[in-house]
Coordinates of C-alpha atoms in Angstrom, one line a residue:
M24 CA 90.6 138.3 71.7
K25 CA 88.8 138.7 75.0
Y26 CA 85.5 140.4 75.2
I27 CA 85.6 144.1 76.0
K28 CA 82.4 145.1 77.6
S29 CA 83.0 148.9 77.3
L30 CA 83.0 148.7 73.5
D31 CA 79.3 147.8 73.6
G32 CA 78.7 151.3 75.1
L33 CA 80.7 152.9 72.3
R34 CA 78.7 150.9 69.7
A35 CA 75.5 152.1 71.3
V36 CA 76.6 155.7 71.1
A37 CA 77.6 155.3 67.5
I38 CA 74.2 153.7 66.6
I39 CA 72.3 156.5 68.4
M40 CA 74.3 159.2 66.6
V41 CA 73.6 157.6 63.2
M42 CA 69.9 157.2 63.9
L43 CA 69.6 160.8 65.0
F44 CA 71.4 161.9 61.9
H45 CA 69.0 160.0 59.6
F46 CA 66.0 161.4 61.5
G47 CA 67.4 164.9 60.9
L48 CA 67.9 165.5 64.6
F49 CA 71.7 165.7 64.8
D50 CA 73.7 167.1 61.9
M51 CA 77.0 165.6 63.3
G52 CA 75.5 162.1 63.6
W53 CA 77.6 160.9 60.7
V54 CA 80.5 160.9 63.1
G55 CA 78.9 157.7 64.5
V56 CA 79.9 155.9 61.2
E57 CA 83.5 157.1 61.7
L58 CA 83.4 155.7 65.2
F59 CA 82.3 152.3 63.8
F60 CA 85.3 152.3 61.5
V61 CA 87.7 153.2 64.3
L62 CA 86.3 150.4 66.4
S63 CA 86.6 148.0 63.5
G64 CA 90.2 149.0 62.9
F65 CA 90.9 148.3 66.6
L66 CA 89.1 145.0 66.8
I67 CA 90.2 143.5 63.5
T68 CA 93.8 144.5 63.9
S69 CA 93.9 143.1 67.5
I70 CA 92.6 139.7 66.1
L71 CA 95.0 139.7 63.2
L72 CA 98.0 140.4 65.4
K73 CA 97.3 137.4 67.6
E74 CA 97.1 135.2 64.5
K75 CA 100.1 136.7 62.7
D76 CA 102.5 133.9 63.5
K77 CA 100.4 131.3 61.8
P78 CA 100.9 130.1 58.1
L79 CA 99.2 132.4 55.6
D80 CA 96.5 129.9 54.6
I81 CA 95.5 129.1 58.1
Y82 CA 95.7 132.8 59.1
L83 CA 93.4 133.9 56.2
G84 CA 91.1 130.9 56.4
R85 CA 90.3 131.5 60.1
F86 CA 89.8 135.2 59.6
Y87 CA 87.6 135.0 56.6
W88 CA 85.6 132.1 57.9
R89 CA 84.8 134.0 61.1
R90 CA 83.9 137.2 59.2
S91 CA 81.7 135.3 56.8
L92 CA 79.7 133.7 59.6
R93 CA 79.3 137.1 61.3
V94 CA 78.4 139.2 58.3
F95 CA 77.1 137.2 55.4
P96 CA 73.9 135.5 56.8
L97 CA 72.1 138.7 57.9
Y98 CA 73.4 140.8 54.9
F99 CA 72.3 138.4 52.2
A100 CA 69.1 137.5 54.0
Y101 CA 68.2 141.2 53.9
L102 CA 69.1 141.4 50.2
A103 CA 66.9 138.3 49.6
F104 CA 64.1 140.1 51.3
L105 CA 64.6 143.2 49.1
T106 CA 64.6 141.0 46.0
V107 CA 61.3 139.3 46.9
L108 CA 59.8 142.7 47.8
Y109 CA 60.8 144.1 44.5
K110 CA 59.4 141.1 42.6
I111 CA 56.0 141.6 44.3
T112 CA 55.7 145.4 44.6
K113 CA 58.4 146.8 42.2
E114 CA 59.7 148.8 45.1
P115 CA 62.3 150.1 45.8
A116 CA 62.2 151.2 42.2
S117 CA 66.0 151.6 42.0
F118 CA 66.8 148.1 43.3
P119 CA 67.6 146.6 39.8
A120 CA 70.0 149.4 39.1
Y121 CA 71.9 149.0 42.3
S122 CA 71.5 145.3 43.0
K123 CA 74.7 144.1 41.4
Y124 CA 76.6 146.6 43.6
L125 CA 74.7 145.5 46.7
F126 CA 75.5 141.8 46.1
T127 CA 79.2 142.5 45.5
Y128 CA 79.9 144.9 48.3
T129 CA 80.6 147.7 45.9
F130 CA 77.7 150.0 46.7
N131 CA 79.9 152.8 47.9
F132 CA 81.0 153.3 44.3
T133 CA 77.5 154.2 43.1
G134 CA 78.1 157.8 44.3
F135 CA 79.9 158.2 40.9
F136 CA 76.5 158.0 39.2
K137 CA 75.3 161.5 38.5
N138 CA 71.7 160.5 39.1
F139 CA 72.5 158.8 42.4
T140 CA 69.7 159.1 44.9
Y141 CA 69.7 158.0 48.5
V142 CA 67.3 155.1 49.2
H143 CA 66.4 154.4 52.8
E144 CA 66.0 150.6 52.2
F145 CA 69.6 150.1 51.2
G146 CA 71.3 153.5 51.4
H147 CA 73.3 152.4 54.5
F148 CA 75.0 149.6 52.6
W149 CA 77.8 151.9 51.6
A150 CA 79.3 151.6 55.0
L151 CA 79.1 147.8 54.9
A152 CA 80.8 147.9 51.5
V153 CA 83.7 149.9 53.0
E154 CA 84.0 147.5 55.9
E155 CA 84.1 144.5 53.5
Q156 CA 86.7 146.1 51.3
F157 CA 88.8 146.8 54.4
Y158 CA 88.5 143.1 55.4
F159 CA 89.8 142.2 51.9
I160 CA 93.1 144.2 52.1
W161 CA 93.9 144.6 55.8
P162 CA 94.8 140.9 56.7
F163 CA 97.4 140.8 54.0
L164 CA 99.0 144.1 55.2
I165 CA 99.2 142.9 58.8
W166 CA 100.6 139.5 57.9
F167 CA 103.3 140.6 55.4
L168 CA 104.5 143.7 57.2
S169 CA 106.8 143.6 60.3
R170 CA 105.6 145.2 63.5
N171 CA 107.7 148.3 62.7
G172 CA 106.4 148.2 59.2
I173 CA 102.8 148.2 60.4
K174 CA 103.6 151.2 62.6
R175 CA 105.1 153.1 59.7
M176 CA 102.1 152.2 57.6
L177 CA 99.6 153.5 60.1
V178 CA 101.4 156.8 60.6
S179 CA 101.7 157.2 56.8
L180 CA 98.0 156.6 56.4
A181 CA 97.1 159.1 59.1
I182 CA 99.2 161.7 57.2
C183 CA 98.5 160.8 53.6
V184 CA 94.8 160.1 53.6
P185 CA 93.7 163.6 54.4
I186 CA 96.0 164.9 51.7
F187 CA 94.4 162.3 49.3
R188 CA 90.9 163.6 50.2
Y189 CA 91.9 167.2 49.5
A190 CA 93.6 166.4 46.2
L191 CA 90.7 164.3 45.1
S192 CA 88.3 167.1 46.0
V193 CA 90.3 169.6 43.9
Y194 CA 90.5 167.1 41.0
L195 CA 86.7 166.3 41.0
Q196 CA 85.7 169.9 41.2
N197 CA 88.1 170.8 38.3
H198 CA 86.4 168.1 36.3
G199 CA 82.8 169.3 36.5
Y200 CA 81.6 167.7 39.8
G201 CA 79.6 169.9 42.1
L202 CA 80.5 170.6 45.7
D203 CA 77.8 168.3 47.1
Q204 CA 78.6 165.4 44.8
T205 CA 82.3 165.8 45.4
G206 CA 81.8 165.6 49.1
R207 CA 79.6 162.5 48.7
L208 CA 82.1 160.7 46.5
I209 CA 85.0 161.3 48.8
Y210 CA 83.0 160.3 51.9
L211 CA 81.9 157.0 50.3
L212 CA 85.2 155.8 49.0
T213 CA 87.2 153.2 51.1
P214 CA 90.6 155.0 50.5
S215 CA 89.0 158.1 52.0
Q216 CA 88.0 156.3 55.1
I217 CA 91.0 154.1 55.7
D218 CA 92.6 156.5 58.1
A219 CA 89.7 156.0 60.5
F220 CA 90.5 152.2 60.5
A221 CA 94.2 153.1 61.0
Y222 CA 93.5 155.2 64.1
G223 CA 91.7 152.2 65.6
A224 CA 94.6 149.9 64.6
M225 CA 97.1 152.2 66.3
I226 CA 95.6 151.2 69.7
P227 CA 96.8 147.6 69.7
V228 CA 99.9 148.2 67.4
F229 CA 101.3 150.9 69.7
G230 CA 100.2 149.1 72.8
L231 CA 97.9 152.0 73.9
T232 CA 95.7 149.7 76.0
E233 CA 98.6 148.3 78.0

C-alpha cells in the first residue's frame, strides 16, 4: 500500500485529542482513540485486500511478520522497563496484578475487576490490546469471505454492534454493575469497538477513495 501523507495529519489530530483528554482539557478527547481505530481499519483492510489472492500461509505470515516488527519491539521494551522499575521501586504498585494481562494483550478485560483503577503508566494499554485482538481475527475474515461477503459483514457490524452495546449495558446494570463501571466495561471491550474498525474498512472495500 502506498504512503498516504494526509493520514499523518489525522494521526496527529487523534494524538492531540487524546492528550488533551488525559490532561483534563477536552472532555471529548476520547474520540481520538476512535479515530485511531477507524484509521487502523482502513489501513489494515487495504493491506489485506492487496494480499488476499495469496495462499493462506503466505498471506498470514507476511501480515503477522510485518505487524510484529512494527508493534512488538517498542511494546515489550516498555513492559521490560516497567518490570525493572517495579523490581527497584515497587511502583507502579498494581503492576504485578495487571502484568499477565499486559504481556498477553488482554489488558482491556481488566475493567471487569470491581477494584480496577486507572494507572497512568499503563492505563493506555487497553487500546493496544483492542488493536492486537483486531489483528488476530480480521485477516481471517478478509481472506475467507468474498468481496460481497466482506461488504455484508461490514454493514452488519455497523448495524449490530451498537445494538450489542445497548444490550450489554442493560444486562450489566441488571446484574449489579453501576453506570460508570458499565460504561467502562463496554468501552474497553473489542466487540464494542469493532464497528469503528468496520467504518474504516468500508473505505477500501466500497472503493470510497477511488
